[in-house]
Short mmCIF file of C-alpha atoms and ligand atoms in Angstrom, two decimals:
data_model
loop_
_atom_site.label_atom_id
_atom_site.label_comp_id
_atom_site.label_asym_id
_atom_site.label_seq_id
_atom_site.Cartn_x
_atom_site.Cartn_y
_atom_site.Cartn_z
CA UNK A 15 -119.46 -118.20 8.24
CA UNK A 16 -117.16 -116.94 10.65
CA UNK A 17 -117.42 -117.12 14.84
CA UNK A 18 -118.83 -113.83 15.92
CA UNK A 19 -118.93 -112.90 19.73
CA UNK A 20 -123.15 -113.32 19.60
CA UNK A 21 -123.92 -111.63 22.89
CA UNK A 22 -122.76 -108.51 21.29
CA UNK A 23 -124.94 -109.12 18.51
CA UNK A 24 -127.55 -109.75 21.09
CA UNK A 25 -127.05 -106.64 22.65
CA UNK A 26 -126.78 -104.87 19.19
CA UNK A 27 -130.32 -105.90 18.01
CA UNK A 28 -131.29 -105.01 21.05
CA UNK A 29 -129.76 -100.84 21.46
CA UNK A 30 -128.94 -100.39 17.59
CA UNK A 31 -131.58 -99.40 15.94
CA UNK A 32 -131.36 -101.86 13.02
CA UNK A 33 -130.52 -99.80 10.07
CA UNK A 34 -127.43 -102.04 9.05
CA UNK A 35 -126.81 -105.29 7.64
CA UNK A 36 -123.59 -106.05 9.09
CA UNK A 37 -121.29 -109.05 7.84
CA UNK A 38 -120.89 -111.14 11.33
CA UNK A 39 -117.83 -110.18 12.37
CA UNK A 40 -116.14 -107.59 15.52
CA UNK A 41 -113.30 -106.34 13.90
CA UNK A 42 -111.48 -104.40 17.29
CA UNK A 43 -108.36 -103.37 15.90
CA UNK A 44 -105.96 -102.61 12.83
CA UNK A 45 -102.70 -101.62 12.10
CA UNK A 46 -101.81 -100.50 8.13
CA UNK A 47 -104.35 -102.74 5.64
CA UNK A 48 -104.50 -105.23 8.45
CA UNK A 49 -107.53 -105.20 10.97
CA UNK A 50 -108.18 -107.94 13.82
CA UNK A 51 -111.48 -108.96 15.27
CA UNK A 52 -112.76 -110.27 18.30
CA UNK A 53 -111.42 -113.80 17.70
CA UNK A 54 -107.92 -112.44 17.02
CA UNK A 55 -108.67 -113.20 13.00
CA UNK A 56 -106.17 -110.79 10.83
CA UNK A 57 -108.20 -109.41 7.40
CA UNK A 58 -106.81 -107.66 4.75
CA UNK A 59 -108.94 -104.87 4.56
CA UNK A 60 -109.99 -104.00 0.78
CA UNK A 61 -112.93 -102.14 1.98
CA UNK A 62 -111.14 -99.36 4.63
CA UNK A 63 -114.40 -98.25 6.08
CA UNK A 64 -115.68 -97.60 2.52
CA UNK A 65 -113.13 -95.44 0.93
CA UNK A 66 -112.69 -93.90 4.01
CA UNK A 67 -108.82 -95.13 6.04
CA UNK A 68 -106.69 -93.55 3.18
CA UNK A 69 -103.50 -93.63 5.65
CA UNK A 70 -104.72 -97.48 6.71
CA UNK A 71 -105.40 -98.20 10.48
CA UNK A 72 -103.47 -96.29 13.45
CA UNK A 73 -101.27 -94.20 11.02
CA UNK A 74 -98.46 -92.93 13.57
CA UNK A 75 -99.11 -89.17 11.82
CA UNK A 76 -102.80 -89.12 12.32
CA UNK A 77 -102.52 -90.48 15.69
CA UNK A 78 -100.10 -87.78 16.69
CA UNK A 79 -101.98 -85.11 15.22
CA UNK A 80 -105.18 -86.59 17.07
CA UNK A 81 -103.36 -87.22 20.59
CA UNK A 82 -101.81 -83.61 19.93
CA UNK A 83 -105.13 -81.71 19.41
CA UNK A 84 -106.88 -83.51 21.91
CA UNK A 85 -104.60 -82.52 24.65
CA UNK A 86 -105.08 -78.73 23.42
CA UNK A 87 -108.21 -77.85 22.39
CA UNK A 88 -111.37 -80.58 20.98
CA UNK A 89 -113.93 -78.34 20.37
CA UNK A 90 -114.73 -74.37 20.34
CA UNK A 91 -118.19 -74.00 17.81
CA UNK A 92 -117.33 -71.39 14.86
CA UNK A 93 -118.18 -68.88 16.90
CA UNK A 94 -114.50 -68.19 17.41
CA UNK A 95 -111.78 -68.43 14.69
CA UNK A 96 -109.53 -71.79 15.13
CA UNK A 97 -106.16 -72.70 13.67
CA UNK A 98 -106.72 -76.09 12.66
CA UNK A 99 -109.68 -75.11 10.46
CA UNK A 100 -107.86 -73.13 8.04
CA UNK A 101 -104.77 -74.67 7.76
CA UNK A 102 -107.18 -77.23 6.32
CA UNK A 103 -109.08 -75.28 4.37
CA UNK A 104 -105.84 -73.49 2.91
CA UNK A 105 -104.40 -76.70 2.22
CA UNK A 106 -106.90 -78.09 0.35
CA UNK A 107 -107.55 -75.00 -1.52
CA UNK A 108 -104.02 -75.06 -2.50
CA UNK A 109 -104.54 -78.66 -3.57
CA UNK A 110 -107.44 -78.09 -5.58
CA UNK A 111 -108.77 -74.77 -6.93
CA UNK A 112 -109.46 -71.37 -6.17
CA UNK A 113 -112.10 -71.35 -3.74
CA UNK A 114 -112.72 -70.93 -0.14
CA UNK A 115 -114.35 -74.23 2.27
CA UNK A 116 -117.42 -74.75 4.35
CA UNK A 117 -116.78 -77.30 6.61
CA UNK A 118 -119.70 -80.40 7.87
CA UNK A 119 -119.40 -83.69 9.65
CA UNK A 120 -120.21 -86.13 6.81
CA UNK A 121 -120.93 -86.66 2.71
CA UNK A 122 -124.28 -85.76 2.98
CA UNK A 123 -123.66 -82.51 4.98
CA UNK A 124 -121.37 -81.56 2.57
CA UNK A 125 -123.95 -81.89 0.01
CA UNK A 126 -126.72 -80.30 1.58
CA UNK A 127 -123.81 -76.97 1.68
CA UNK A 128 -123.59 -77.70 -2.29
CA UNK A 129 -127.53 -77.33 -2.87
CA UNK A 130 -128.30 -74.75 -0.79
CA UNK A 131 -125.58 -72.54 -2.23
CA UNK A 132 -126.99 -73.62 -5.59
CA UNK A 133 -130.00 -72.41 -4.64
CA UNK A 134 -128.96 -69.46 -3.07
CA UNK A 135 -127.45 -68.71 -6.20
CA UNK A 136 -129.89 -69.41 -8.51
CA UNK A 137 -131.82 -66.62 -6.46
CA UNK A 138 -129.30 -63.99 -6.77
CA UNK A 139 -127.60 -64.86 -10.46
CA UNK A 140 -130.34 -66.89 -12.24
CA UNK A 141 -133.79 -65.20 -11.20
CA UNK A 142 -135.09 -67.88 -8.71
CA UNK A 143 -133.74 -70.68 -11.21
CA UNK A 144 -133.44 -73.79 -8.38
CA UNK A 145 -133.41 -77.36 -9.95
CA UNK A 146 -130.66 -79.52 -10.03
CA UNK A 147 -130.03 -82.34 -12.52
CA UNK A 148 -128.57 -85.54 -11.20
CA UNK A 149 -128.12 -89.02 -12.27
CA UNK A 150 -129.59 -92.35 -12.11
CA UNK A 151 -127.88 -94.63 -9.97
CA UNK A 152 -126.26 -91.51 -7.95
CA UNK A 153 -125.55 -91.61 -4.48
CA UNK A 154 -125.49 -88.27 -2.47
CA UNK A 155 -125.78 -89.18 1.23
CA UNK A 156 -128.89 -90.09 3.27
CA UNK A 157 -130.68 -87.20 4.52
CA UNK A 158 -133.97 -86.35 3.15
CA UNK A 159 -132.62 -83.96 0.41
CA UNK A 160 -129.31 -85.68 -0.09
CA UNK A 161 -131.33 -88.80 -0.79
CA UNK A 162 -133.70 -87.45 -2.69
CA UNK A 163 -130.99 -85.53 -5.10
CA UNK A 164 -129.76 -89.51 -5.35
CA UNK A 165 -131.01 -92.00 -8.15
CA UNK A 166 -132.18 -94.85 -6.45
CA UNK A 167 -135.56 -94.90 -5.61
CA UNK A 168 -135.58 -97.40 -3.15
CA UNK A 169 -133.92 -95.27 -0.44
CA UNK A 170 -135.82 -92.22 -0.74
CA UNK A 171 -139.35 -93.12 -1.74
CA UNK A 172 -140.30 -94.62 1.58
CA UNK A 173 -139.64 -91.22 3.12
CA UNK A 174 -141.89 -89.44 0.49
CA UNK A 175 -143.08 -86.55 0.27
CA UNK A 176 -139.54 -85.47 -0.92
CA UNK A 177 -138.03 -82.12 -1.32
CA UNK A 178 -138.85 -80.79 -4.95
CA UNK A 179 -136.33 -79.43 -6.95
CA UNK A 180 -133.81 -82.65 -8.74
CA UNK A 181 -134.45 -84.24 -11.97
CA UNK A 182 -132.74 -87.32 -12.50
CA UNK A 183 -131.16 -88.60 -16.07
CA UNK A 184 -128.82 -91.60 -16.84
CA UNK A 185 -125.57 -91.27 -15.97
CA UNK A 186 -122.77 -91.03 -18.74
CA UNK A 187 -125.64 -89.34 -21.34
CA UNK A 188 -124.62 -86.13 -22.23
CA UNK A 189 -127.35 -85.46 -24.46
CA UNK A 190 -129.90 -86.20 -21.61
CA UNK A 191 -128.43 -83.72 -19.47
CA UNK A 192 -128.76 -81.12 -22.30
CA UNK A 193 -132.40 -82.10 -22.63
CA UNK A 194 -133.48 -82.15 -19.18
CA UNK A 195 -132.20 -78.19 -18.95
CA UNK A 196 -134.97 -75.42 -18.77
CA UNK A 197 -135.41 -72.31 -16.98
CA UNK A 198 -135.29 -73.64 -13.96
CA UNK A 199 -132.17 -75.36 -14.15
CA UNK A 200 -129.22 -74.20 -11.88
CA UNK A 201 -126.65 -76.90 -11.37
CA UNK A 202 -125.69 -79.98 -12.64
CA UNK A 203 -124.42 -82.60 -9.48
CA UNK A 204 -122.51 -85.58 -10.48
CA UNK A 205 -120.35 -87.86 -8.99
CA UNK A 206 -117.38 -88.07 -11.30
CA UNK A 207 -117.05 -92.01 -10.80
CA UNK A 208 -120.05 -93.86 -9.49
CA UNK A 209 -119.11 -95.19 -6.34
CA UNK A 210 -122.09 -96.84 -4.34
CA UNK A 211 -123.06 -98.01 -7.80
CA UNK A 212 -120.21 -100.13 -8.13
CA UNK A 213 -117.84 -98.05 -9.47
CA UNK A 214 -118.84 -97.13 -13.08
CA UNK A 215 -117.09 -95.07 -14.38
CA UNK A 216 -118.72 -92.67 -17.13
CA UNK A 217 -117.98 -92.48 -20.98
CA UNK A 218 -114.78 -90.45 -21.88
CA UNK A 219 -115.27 -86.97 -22.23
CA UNK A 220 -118.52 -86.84 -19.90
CA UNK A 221 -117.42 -84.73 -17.16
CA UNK A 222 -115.76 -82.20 -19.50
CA UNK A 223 -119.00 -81.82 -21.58
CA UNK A 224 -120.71 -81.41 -18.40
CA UNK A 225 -118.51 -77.98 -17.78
CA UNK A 226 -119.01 -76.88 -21.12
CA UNK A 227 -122.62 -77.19 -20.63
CA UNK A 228 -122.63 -75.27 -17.62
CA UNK A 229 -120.79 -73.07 -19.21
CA UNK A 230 -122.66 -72.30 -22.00
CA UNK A 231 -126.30 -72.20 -20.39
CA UNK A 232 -124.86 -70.67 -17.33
CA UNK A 233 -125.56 -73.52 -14.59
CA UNK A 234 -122.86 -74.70 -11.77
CA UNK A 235 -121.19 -77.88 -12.09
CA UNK A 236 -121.12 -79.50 -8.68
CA UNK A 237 -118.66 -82.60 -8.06
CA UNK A 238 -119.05 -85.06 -5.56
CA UNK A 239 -116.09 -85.61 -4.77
CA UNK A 240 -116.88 -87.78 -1.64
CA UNK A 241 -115.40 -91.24 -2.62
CA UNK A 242 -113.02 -90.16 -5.89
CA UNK A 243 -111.35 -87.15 -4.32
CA UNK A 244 -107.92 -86.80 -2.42
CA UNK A 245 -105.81 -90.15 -4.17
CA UNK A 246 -108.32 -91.86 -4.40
CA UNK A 247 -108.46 -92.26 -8.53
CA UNK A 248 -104.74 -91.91 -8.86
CA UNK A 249 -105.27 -87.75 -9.32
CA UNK A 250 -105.56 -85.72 -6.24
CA UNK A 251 -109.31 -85.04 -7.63
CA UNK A 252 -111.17 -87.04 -10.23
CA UNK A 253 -112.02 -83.96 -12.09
CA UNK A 254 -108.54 -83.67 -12.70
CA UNK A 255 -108.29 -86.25 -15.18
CA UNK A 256 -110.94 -84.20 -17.38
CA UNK A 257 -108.60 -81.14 -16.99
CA UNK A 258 -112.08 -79.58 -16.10
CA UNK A 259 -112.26 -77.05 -13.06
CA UNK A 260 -115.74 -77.58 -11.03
CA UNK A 261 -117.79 -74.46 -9.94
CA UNK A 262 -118.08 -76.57 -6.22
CA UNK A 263 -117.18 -80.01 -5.25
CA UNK A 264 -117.65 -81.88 -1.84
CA UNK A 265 -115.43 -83.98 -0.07
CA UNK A 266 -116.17 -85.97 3.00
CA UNK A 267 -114.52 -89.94 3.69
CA UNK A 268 -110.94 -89.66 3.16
CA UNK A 269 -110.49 -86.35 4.45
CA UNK A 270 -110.13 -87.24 8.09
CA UNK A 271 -108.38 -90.83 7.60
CA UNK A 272 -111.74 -92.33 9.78
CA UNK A 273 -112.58 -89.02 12.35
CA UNK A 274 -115.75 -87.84 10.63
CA UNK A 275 -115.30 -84.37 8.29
CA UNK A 276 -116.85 -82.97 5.40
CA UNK A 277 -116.17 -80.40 3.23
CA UNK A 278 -117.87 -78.22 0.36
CA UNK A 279 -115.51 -76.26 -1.32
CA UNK A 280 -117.01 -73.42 -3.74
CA UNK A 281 -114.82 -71.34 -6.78
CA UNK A 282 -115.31 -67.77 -6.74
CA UNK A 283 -118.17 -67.71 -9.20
CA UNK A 284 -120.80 -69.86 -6.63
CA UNK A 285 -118.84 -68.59 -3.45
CA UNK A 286 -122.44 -66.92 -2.19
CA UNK A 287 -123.00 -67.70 1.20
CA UNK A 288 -122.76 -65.26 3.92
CA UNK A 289 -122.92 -64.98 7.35
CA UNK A 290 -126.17 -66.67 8.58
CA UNK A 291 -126.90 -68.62 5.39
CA UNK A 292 -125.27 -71.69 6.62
CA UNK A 293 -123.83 -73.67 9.60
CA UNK A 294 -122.90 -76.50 12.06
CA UNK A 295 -121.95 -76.73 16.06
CA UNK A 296 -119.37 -79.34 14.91
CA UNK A 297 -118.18 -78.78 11.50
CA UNK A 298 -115.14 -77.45 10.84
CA UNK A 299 -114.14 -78.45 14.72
CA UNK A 300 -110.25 -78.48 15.62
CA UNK A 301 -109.92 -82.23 16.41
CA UNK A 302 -111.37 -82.82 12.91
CA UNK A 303 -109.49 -80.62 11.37
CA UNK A 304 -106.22 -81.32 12.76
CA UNK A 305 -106.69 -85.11 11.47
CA UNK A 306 -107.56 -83.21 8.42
CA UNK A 307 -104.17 -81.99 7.68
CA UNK A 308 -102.32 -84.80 9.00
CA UNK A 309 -104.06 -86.96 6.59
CA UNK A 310 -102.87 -84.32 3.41
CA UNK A 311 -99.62 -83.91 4.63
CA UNK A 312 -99.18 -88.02 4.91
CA UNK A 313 -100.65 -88.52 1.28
CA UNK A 314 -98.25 -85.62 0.03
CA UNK A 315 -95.49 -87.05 1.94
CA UNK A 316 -95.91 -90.69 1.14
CA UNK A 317 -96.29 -90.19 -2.20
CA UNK A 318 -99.85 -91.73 -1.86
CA UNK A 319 -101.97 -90.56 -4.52
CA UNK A 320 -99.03 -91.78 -7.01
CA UNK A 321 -98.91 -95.35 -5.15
CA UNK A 322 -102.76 -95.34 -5.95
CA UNK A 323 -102.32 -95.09 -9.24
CA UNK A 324 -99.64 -97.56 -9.41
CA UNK A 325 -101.51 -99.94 -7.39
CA UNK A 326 -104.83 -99.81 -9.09
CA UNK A 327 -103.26 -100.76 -11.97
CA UNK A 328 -101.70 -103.83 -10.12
CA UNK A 329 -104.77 -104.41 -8.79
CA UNK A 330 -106.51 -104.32 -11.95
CA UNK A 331 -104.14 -106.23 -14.10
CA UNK A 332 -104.50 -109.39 -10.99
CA UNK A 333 -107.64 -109.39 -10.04
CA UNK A 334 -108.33 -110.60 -14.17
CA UNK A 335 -106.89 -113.84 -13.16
CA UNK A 336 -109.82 -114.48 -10.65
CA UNK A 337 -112.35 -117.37 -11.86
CA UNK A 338 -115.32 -115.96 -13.26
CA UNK A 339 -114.67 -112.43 -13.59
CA UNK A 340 -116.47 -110.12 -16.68
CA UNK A 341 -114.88 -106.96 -16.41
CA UNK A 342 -112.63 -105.09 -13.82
CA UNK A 343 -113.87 -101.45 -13.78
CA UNK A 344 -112.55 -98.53 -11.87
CA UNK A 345 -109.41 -95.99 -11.64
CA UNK A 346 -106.43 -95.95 -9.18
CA UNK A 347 -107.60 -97.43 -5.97
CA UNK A 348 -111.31 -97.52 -6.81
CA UNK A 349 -112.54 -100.52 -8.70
CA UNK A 350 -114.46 -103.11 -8.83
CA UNK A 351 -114.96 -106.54 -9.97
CA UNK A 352 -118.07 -107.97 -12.10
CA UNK A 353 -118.87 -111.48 -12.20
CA UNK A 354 -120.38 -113.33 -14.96
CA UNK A 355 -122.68 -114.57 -12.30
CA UNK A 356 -124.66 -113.48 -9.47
CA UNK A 357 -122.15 -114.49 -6.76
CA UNK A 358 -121.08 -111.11 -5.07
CA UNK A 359 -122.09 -111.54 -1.90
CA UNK A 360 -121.32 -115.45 -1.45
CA UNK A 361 -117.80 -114.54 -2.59
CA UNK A 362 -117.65 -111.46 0.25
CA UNK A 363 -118.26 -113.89 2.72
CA UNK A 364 -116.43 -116.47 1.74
CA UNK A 365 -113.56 -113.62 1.39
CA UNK A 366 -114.36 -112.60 4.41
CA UNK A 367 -113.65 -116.76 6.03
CA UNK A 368 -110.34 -116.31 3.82
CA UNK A 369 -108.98 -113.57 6.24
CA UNK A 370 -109.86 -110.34 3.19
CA UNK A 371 -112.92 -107.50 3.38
CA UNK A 372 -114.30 -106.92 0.26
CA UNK A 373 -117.40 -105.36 -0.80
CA UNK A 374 -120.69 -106.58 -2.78
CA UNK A 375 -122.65 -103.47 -4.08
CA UNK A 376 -124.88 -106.02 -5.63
CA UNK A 377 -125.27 -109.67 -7.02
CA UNK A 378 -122.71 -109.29 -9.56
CA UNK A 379 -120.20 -106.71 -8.39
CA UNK A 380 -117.45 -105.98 -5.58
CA UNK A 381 -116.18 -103.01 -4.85
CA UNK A 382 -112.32 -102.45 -3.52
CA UNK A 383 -110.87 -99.45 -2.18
CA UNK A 384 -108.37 -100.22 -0.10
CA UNK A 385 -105.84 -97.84 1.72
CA UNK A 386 -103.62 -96.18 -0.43
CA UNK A 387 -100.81 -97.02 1.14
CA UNK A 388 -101.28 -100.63 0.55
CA UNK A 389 -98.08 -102.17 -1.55
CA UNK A 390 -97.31 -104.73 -4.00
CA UNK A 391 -97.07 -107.38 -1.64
CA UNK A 392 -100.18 -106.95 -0.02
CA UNK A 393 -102.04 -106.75 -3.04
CA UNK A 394 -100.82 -109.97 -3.97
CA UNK A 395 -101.60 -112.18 -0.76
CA UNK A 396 -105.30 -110.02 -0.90
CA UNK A 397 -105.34 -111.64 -4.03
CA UNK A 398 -103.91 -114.84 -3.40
CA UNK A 399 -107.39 -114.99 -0.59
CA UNK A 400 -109.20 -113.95 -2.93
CA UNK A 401 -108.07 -116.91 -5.47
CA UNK A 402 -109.11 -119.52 -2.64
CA UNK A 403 -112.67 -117.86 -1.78
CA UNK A 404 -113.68 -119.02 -5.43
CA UNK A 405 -111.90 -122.07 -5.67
C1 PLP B 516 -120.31 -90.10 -3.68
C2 PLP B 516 -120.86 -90.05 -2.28
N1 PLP B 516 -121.54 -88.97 -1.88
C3 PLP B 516 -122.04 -88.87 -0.65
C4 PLP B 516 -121.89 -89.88 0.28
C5 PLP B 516 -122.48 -89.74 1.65
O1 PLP B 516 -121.48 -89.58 2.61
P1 PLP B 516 -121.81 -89.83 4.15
O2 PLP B 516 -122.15 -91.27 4.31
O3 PLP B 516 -120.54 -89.43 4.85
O4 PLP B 516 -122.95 -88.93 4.50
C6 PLP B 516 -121.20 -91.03 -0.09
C7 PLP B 516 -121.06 -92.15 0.86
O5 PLP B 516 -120.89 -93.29 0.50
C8 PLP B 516 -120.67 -91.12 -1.40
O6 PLP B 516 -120.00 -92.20 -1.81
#
């Protein structure tokens, strides 16, 4: 176990509410993959604040755009029209589909945008038609709804009575999502990749039989889009790998490079809200926003979500050498590893004394989802750590 500085964890127990079980360590800086804690420790940082530092730590661009705004104009509320906000939203409108945005603060925001316009919806298009089928093992963000509309019973059923409304299924089974449809039905609401899961990846062909259901018993398809979109999977979007269009998707992490923004992003066909239906002091704000487009005009410019796709498969093809390891699952810059035994978390931390972040979703598995700017070379001395911690 590492050295961490323990009268901040003192003083953490003692202000934080203790929500978080946090791997002992103060990281205080970063630069690229590479972050630095409190001991002055360099990590290779596989985990990037969970799918989150796309650009890596103190990007020059997103730090210019940041310092930039900040000197203009933080904050206004939407009750005045802002530049920032729709350059973003045009840009990633042009980078995705037709549709028009709704920006929040976080995942689960952007979620709670995607169900109530379902719901709205289902009012005005499907005569009062309001559930939403989602799958086992689903992770949709933590507030009451978001958690509820998530498959893992542990995190919601504490908080019970929950929000009606979501039937669950197993993911990747087509046929259960055509059985679980009735009346009531108005949306299906997957993530295209399992992320908090561990990265699973569905069956071939799911996603795109998920739009042709929808299609053809007249339901929206909503993608979360929250940890696979923008590079992430080596596409832009994960749904592009289906060569599907989704009716809305929501994208959060990436999107500001590490300054919180969400997004919900709705075609033509679900595009329902209207003034007074929906909102947020924050969301949307310039400072966000402005981060917003430096981070798509850095992944356009770098080339990023092709070096994600390159990379992944590096990643994927090394990380087979590793002692122990079942199966390497994932896309681009999103996998994971699975151990033949329950060592995940032993091997985090002892990644972790090795000077590389990696994630255990559970006994068995990692996750990795590193920046996607990280190169060759990096991937190899990440790997090279990661060698030692199971020597
Ligand atoms: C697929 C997916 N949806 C939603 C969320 C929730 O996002 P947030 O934590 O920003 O609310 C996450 C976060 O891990 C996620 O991976």
């Amino acid at each position: 176990m590492m050295d961490t500085d323990q009268s901040l964890v003192d003083l953490e127990h003692r202000y934080v509410m203790g929500t978080f079980k946090r791997l002992p360590v103060t990281l205080v800086e970063g630069r690229g993959v590479t972050v630095r804690d409190s001991q002055g420790r360099e990590y290779l940082d596989l985990v990037a604040g969970i799918a989150v530092n796309v650009l890596g730590h103190a990007h020059p661009a997103l730090r210019r755009a940041l310092t930039e705004q900040a000197g203009r104009l933080i904050h206004t509320s939407n009750l005045y029209y802002t530049e920032p906000q729709v350059a973003l939203a045009r840009k990633l409108v042009e980078l995705s589909f037709p549709s028009r945005v709704f920006f929040a603060n976080s995942g689960a925001e952007a979620n709670e945008a995607a169900i109530k316009l379902a719901r709205k919806w289902g009012r005005l298009r499907r005569d009062g038609a309001y559930e939403i089928i989602t799958t086992h093992d689903a992770f949709h963000g933590r507030t009451l709804t978001t958690v509820t509309a998530g498959g893992k019973d542990a995190y919601s059923a504490p908080f019970a009575p929950l929000p009606p409304g979501f039937v669950h299924v197993p993911y990747g089974d087509l046929d259960a999502l055509r059985a679980a449809t009735t009346e009531r039905t108005v949306a299906i609401m997957l993530e295209p990749i399992l992320g908090e899961a561990g990265v699973v990846p569905p069956p071939d062909g799911y996603v795109r039989g998920a739009r042709a259901w929808c299609d053809e018993r007249d339901l929206l398809l909503i993608l979360d889009e929250i940890q696979t979109g923008l590079g992430r999977t080596g596409r832009w979007f994960a749904y592009q790998h289906d060569g599907i269009v989704p009716d809305v998707m929501t994208l959060a992490k990436a999107l500001g490079g590490g300054v919180p923004i969400g997004a919900c992003l709705a075609g033509p066909r679900a595009d329902v809200f209207e003034p007074g239906d929906h909102g947020s002091t924050f969301g949307g704000n310039p400072l966000a926003c402005a981060a917003g487009v430096a981070v798509l005009r850095a992944i356009e410019e770098e080339g990023l979500v092709g070096n994600s796709a390159e990379m992944g498969e590096h990643l994927a093809a090394s990380l087979t050498g590793l002692d122990g390891v079942r199966q390497v699952r994932g896309r681009g810059l999103m996998r994971s590893i699975v151990f033949d035994a329950p060592v995940a978390r032993e091997f985090q931390s002892r990644c972790l004394d090795e000077g590389v972040i990696v994630n255990a979703t559970d006994d068995v598995t990692v996750r990795l989802v590193p920046p996607l700017v990280i190169s060759a070379a990096e991937i190899d001395e990440a790997v090279q750590r990661m060698k030692r911690a199971r020597a």
